[in-house]
Amino acid sequence: MAEHGSIFRAMLQEFDEAARLLNLDPGIWKILTHPKRQIIVSCPVQMDNGEIEVFTGYRVQYSITLGPAKGGIRYHPDVTLDEVTALAAWMTWKCAVAHIPFGGGKGGVVCDPTRMSRRELEALTRRYVAEIVDAIGPEKDVPAPDVNTNDQVMAWVMDTYSMHVGHTSTAVVTGKPLELGGSVGRREATGRGVMIATREAARHLGRDLAGASIAIQGFGNVGSVSADLLAKAGAKIVGITDHRGGAYHARGLDIPKLLEHAQAHKTVDGFPGGEPLTNEQLFALDVDVLIPAALENQITIENASTINARIVIEAANGPVTPEANNILHQRGVFVVPDILANSGGVTVSYFEWVQDRYGYFWDESDVNARLEKKMYEAFHDVLQTSLKYKVDMRTAAYIVAISRVGTVTQLRGMYA
Ligand code: NAD
């Protein structure tokens, strides 16, 4: 998220602005700007060639004030403690904005999963979980998938934890396969939440989704589901890019055909129903809504002034840098921040945890109706706060989150 330097400091920059406006108590301010717990572990694994490798793993529980820590586990060669701590803090604010009873956490293992066999990945996952087993659990810390981890990795997490505690514990992790206590609707949840946030932002600005023109960066889980649901709601998805290229059609791309093309070719590039499109062209399109749904740091001081959209929905985590956010705000662009826009995913993770603890599972229409209600309420809580404090939606989302976590911290008092 930072244009340069520490990602955690970039998080603090956003936090401090909101805390000042809230007149936050200095003691609470100190507590909320320190991670509750940072765990560093070494995970020895015997590789397929017989050699031992030792992988460094992290689990950060930034806050457990509202409930168990919640957040994904990422496998990547560039994972650092600074990054994992910042991501755990963002999860804290995201869960508070979504108004679900979770704190924030994040995990990471420094490894390159693209160069590891399935057996090596399973051995690494099981050893990492064994190393942090005392710190996680349905009441303590509930991991989930993140970059380079998936439902199979979550199945190994769930099994390893269950072996250690001596009984099957499905609620220790979310994003599991359905057969192991996963939730219907989880795969589509983030995109569905993005659609709801886009619809509410458009309504607030006096527009209807039907006929609105939309450009989307990224056609993975979040981008493709968002595109599909927005198109079904009547919007025209005029441009989409991914890591290989992009497609443009002024009257709107045929999303079902594009989904088929992407399935077959693993990219939207070369789609016969549109013209080629680059990221640079996508960002400069004259559209009602721009949805960065791929990576962090995509809208920066370099290109913020080329954005022509009226609304930007941060479906990815951290796609707009703080400096670029200021430029967009000054230019009157309505930005819906990541901790609100993509919170549909963690909201349905919460539903998964609830269903596991009940041992009773809902059908998809129940999950979607409950998600609709939670997203609608979260969007309007943040919107009302932004109107009350006369601030942008990002600062307003922080104000909502900080006041919720701050109030509970104050009510619980100091244990000493
Ligand atoms: P994904 O891996 O399924 O898809 C990522 C997409 O981004 C792919 O289409 C890829 O081609 C594209 N992409 C990669 N590099 C690109 C580039 N340079 N230019 C254009 N496109 C590029 O990932 P996802 O699950 O869809 O997640 C996307 C973002 O949303 C990430 O920031 C993630 O952290 C965030 N997010 C995801 C979820 C979730 O539930 N999956 C929840 C919250 C936030």
Short mmCIF file of N, CA, C and O and ligand atoms in Angstrom, two decimals, residues 74 94 146-147 186 190 217-223 241-244 279 293-296 298 315-317 342 345, ligand 1:
data_model
loop_
_atom_site.label_atom_id
_atom_site.label_comp_id
_atom_site.label_asym_id
_atom_site.label_seq_id
_atom_site.Cartn_x
_atom_site.Cartn_y
_atom_site.Cartn_z
N ARG A 74 -0.97 -16.37 3.78
CA ARG A 74 -0.42 -16.27 2.42
C ARG A 74 0.93 -16.95 2.32
O ARG A 74 1.71 -16.95 3.28
N LYS A 94 -11.53 -4.05 8.96
CA LYS A 94 -12.54 -4.59 8.04
C LYS A 94 -13.65 -5.32 8.81
O LYS A 94 -14.83 -5.13 8.56
N ASP A 146 -5.54 -17.03 1.49
CA ASP A 146 -5.09 -15.72 0.98
C ASP A 146 -4.23 -16.04 -0.24
O ASP A 146 -4.34 -17.14 -0.81
N VAL A 147 -3.32 -15.14 -0.59
CA VAL A 147 -2.50 -15.34 -1.79
C VAL A 147 -1.82 -16.71 -1.75
O VAL A 147 -1.14 -17.06 -0.77
N ARG A 186 -19.73 -18.79 -0.39
CA ARG A 186 -18.47 -18.16 0.03
C ARG A 186 -17.64 -17.75 -1.18
O ARG A 186 -17.05 -16.67 -1.19
N THR A 190 -17.26 -12.20 -2.07
CA THR A 190 -16.57 -10.92 -2.20
C THR A 190 -17.11 -10.15 -3.41
O THR A 190 -17.42 -8.96 -3.32
N GLN A 217 -10.43 -4.06 -13.40
CA GLN A 217 -9.08 -4.64 -13.53
C GLN A 217 -9.06 -5.96 -12.75
O GLN A 217 -9.31 -5.95 -11.53
N GLY A 218 -8.77 -7.07 -13.43
CA GLY A 218 -8.72 -8.37 -12.76
C GLY A 218 -9.96 -9.18 -13.11
O GLY A 218 -11.09 -8.66 -13.06
N PHE A 219 -9.76 -10.44 -13.50
CA PHE A 219 -10.89 -11.30 -13.83
C PHE A 219 -10.71 -12.64 -13.12
O PHE A 219 -10.98 -13.70 -13.66
N GLY A 220 -10.19 -12.57 -11.87
CA GLY A 220 -10.05 -13.77 -11.05
C GLY A 220 -11.32 -13.97 -10.25
O GLY A 220 -12.42 -13.62 -10.71
N ASN A 221 -11.19 -14.51 -9.05
CA ASN A 221 -12.37 -14.78 -8.23
C ASN A 221 -13.22 -13.52 -8.07
O ASN A 221 -14.41 -13.51 -8.37
N VAL A 222 -12.60 -12.43 -7.60
CA VAL A 222 -13.38 -11.23 -7.27
C VAL A 222 -13.86 -10.51 -8.54
O VAL A 222 -15.05 -10.18 -8.68
N GLY A 223 -12.94 -10.28 -9.49
CA GLY A 223 -13.30 -9.53 -10.70
C GLY A 223 -14.36 -10.22 -11.54
O GLY A 223 -15.30 -9.57 -12.02
N THR A 241 -9.35 -5.99 -17.76
CA THR A 241 -7.97 -6.43 -18.04
C THR A 241 -7.58 -7.50 -17.02
O THR A 241 -8.17 -7.61 -15.96
N ASP A 242 -6.55 -8.30 -17.40
CA ASP A 242 -5.93 -9.20 -16.43
C ASP A 242 -4.42 -9.15 -16.63
O ASP A 242 -3.91 -8.22 -17.28
N HIS A 243 -3.68 -10.13 -16.08
CA HIS A 243 -2.22 -10.05 -16.14
C HIS A 243 -1.67 -10.21 -17.55
O HIS A 243 -0.51 -9.91 -17.81
N ARG A 244 -2.47 -10.69 -18.50
CA ARG A 244 -2.00 -10.92 -19.87
C ARG A 244 -2.45 -9.85 -20.85
O ARG A 244 -1.82 -9.65 -21.89
N ASN A 279 -3.91 -1.99 -19.23
CA ASN A 279 -4.26 -1.42 -17.92
C ASN A 279 -4.33 0.10 -17.99
O ASN A 279 -5.23 0.72 -17.43
N ALA A 293 -9.68 -4.80 -9.17
CA ALA A 293 -9.96 -6.07 -8.47
C ALA A 293 -8.81 -7.05 -8.70
O ALA A 293 -9.03 -8.26 -8.82
N ALA A 294 -7.57 -6.52 -8.77
CA ALA A 294 -6.44 -7.42 -9.06
C ALA A 294 -5.38 -7.37 -7.97
O ALA A 294 -5.18 -8.35 -7.24
N LEU A 295 -4.71 -6.22 -7.85
CA LEU A 295 -3.50 -6.13 -7.02
C LEU A 295 -3.50 -4.83 -6.23
O LEU A 295 -4.25 -3.91 -6.54
N GLU A 296 -2.55 -4.74 -5.28
CA GLU A 296 -2.35 -3.49 -4.55
C GLU A 296 -1.56 -2.50 -5.43
O GLU A 296 -1.00 -2.88 -6.45
N GLN A 298 -2.18 -0.02 -7.61
CA GLN A 298 -2.44 0.15 -9.04
C GLN A 298 -2.73 1.59 -9.41
O GLN A 298 -2.40 2.05 -10.48
N ALA A 315 -12.09 -3.18 -4.91
CA ALA A 315 -12.38 -4.60 -4.69
C ALA A 315 -11.13 -5.34 -4.22
O ALA A 315 -11.19 -6.24 -3.39
N ALA A 316 -9.96 -4.96 -4.75
CA ALA A 316 -8.69 -5.53 -4.28
C ALA A 316 -8.32 -4.89 -2.95
O ALA A 316 -8.93 -3.90 -2.54
N ASN A 317 -7.34 -5.44 -2.28
CA ASN A 317 -6.82 -4.82 -1.07
C ASN A 317 -5.75 -3.81 -1.45
O ASN A 317 -4.80 -4.15 -2.15
N ASN A 342 -14.66 -4.79 -0.12
CA ASN A 342 -14.45 -6.23 -0.30
C ASN A 342 -14.75 -7.03 0.99
O ASN A 342 -14.34 -8.18 1.11
N GLY A 345 -16.45 -10.95 1.60
CA GLY A 345 -15.73 -12.22 1.77
C GLY A 345 -15.63 -12.60 3.24
O GLY A 345 -16.00 -13.72 3.63
P1 NAD B 1 -7.26 -14.08 -8.21
O1 NAD B 1 -5.88 -14.60 -8.12
O2 NAD B 1 -8.41 -15.01 -8.36
O3 NAD B 1 -7.37 -13.05 -9.45
C1 NAD B 1 -6.48 -12.00 -9.64
C2 NAD B 1 -6.73 -11.38 -11.01
O4 NAD B 1 -5.87 -10.26 -11.17
C3 NAD B 1 -6.44 -12.32 -12.18
O5 NAD B 1 -7.42 -12.13 -13.18
C4 NAD B 1 -5.08 -11.82 -12.67
O6 NAD B 1 -4.87 -12.10 -14.04
C5 NAD B 1 -5.24 -10.34 -12.43
N1 NAD B 1 -3.95 -9.64 -12.46
C6 NAD B 1 -2.77 -10.01 -11.88
N2 NAD B 1 -1.82 -9.12 -12.21
C7 NAD B 1 -2.40 -8.17 -12.98
C8 NAD B 1 -1.93 -7.01 -13.63
N3 NAD B 1 -0.66 -6.62 -13.53
N4 NAD B 1 -2.81 -6.26 -14.35
C9 NAD B 1 -4.10 -6.64 -14.48
N5 NAD B 1 -4.59 -7.74 -13.88
C10 NAD B 1 -3.76 -8.50 -13.14
O7 NAD B 1 -7.45 -13.14 -6.93
P2 NAD B 1 -8.80 -12.68 -6.24
O8 NAD B 1 -9.19 -13.67 -5.20
O9 NAD B 1 -9.78 -12.29 -7.29
O10 NAD B 1 -8.31 -11.38 -5.47
C11 NAD B 1 -8.11 -10.12 -6.11
C12 NAD B 1 -7.90 -9.05 -5.06
O11 NAD B 1 -9.01 -9.01 -4.17
C13 NAD B 1 -6.65 -9.21 -4.17
O12 NAD B 1 -6.18 -7.92 -3.83
C14 NAD B 1 -7.23 -9.87 -2.94
O13 NAD B 1 -6.42 -9.65 -1.80
C15 NAD B 1 -8.54 -9.16 -2.83
N6 NAD B 1 -9.55 -9.84 -2.02
C16 NAD B 1 -9.97 -11.08 -2.36
C17 NAD B 1 -10.94 -11.70 -1.58
C18 NAD B 1 -11.49 -13.04 -1.95
O14 NAD B 1 -12.45 -13.47 -1.30
N7 NAD B 1 -10.97 -13.73 -2.97
C19 NAD B 1 -11.47 -11.05 -0.44
C20 NAD B 1 -11.01 -9.78 -0.13
C21 NAD B 1 -10.04 -9.18 -0.94
#
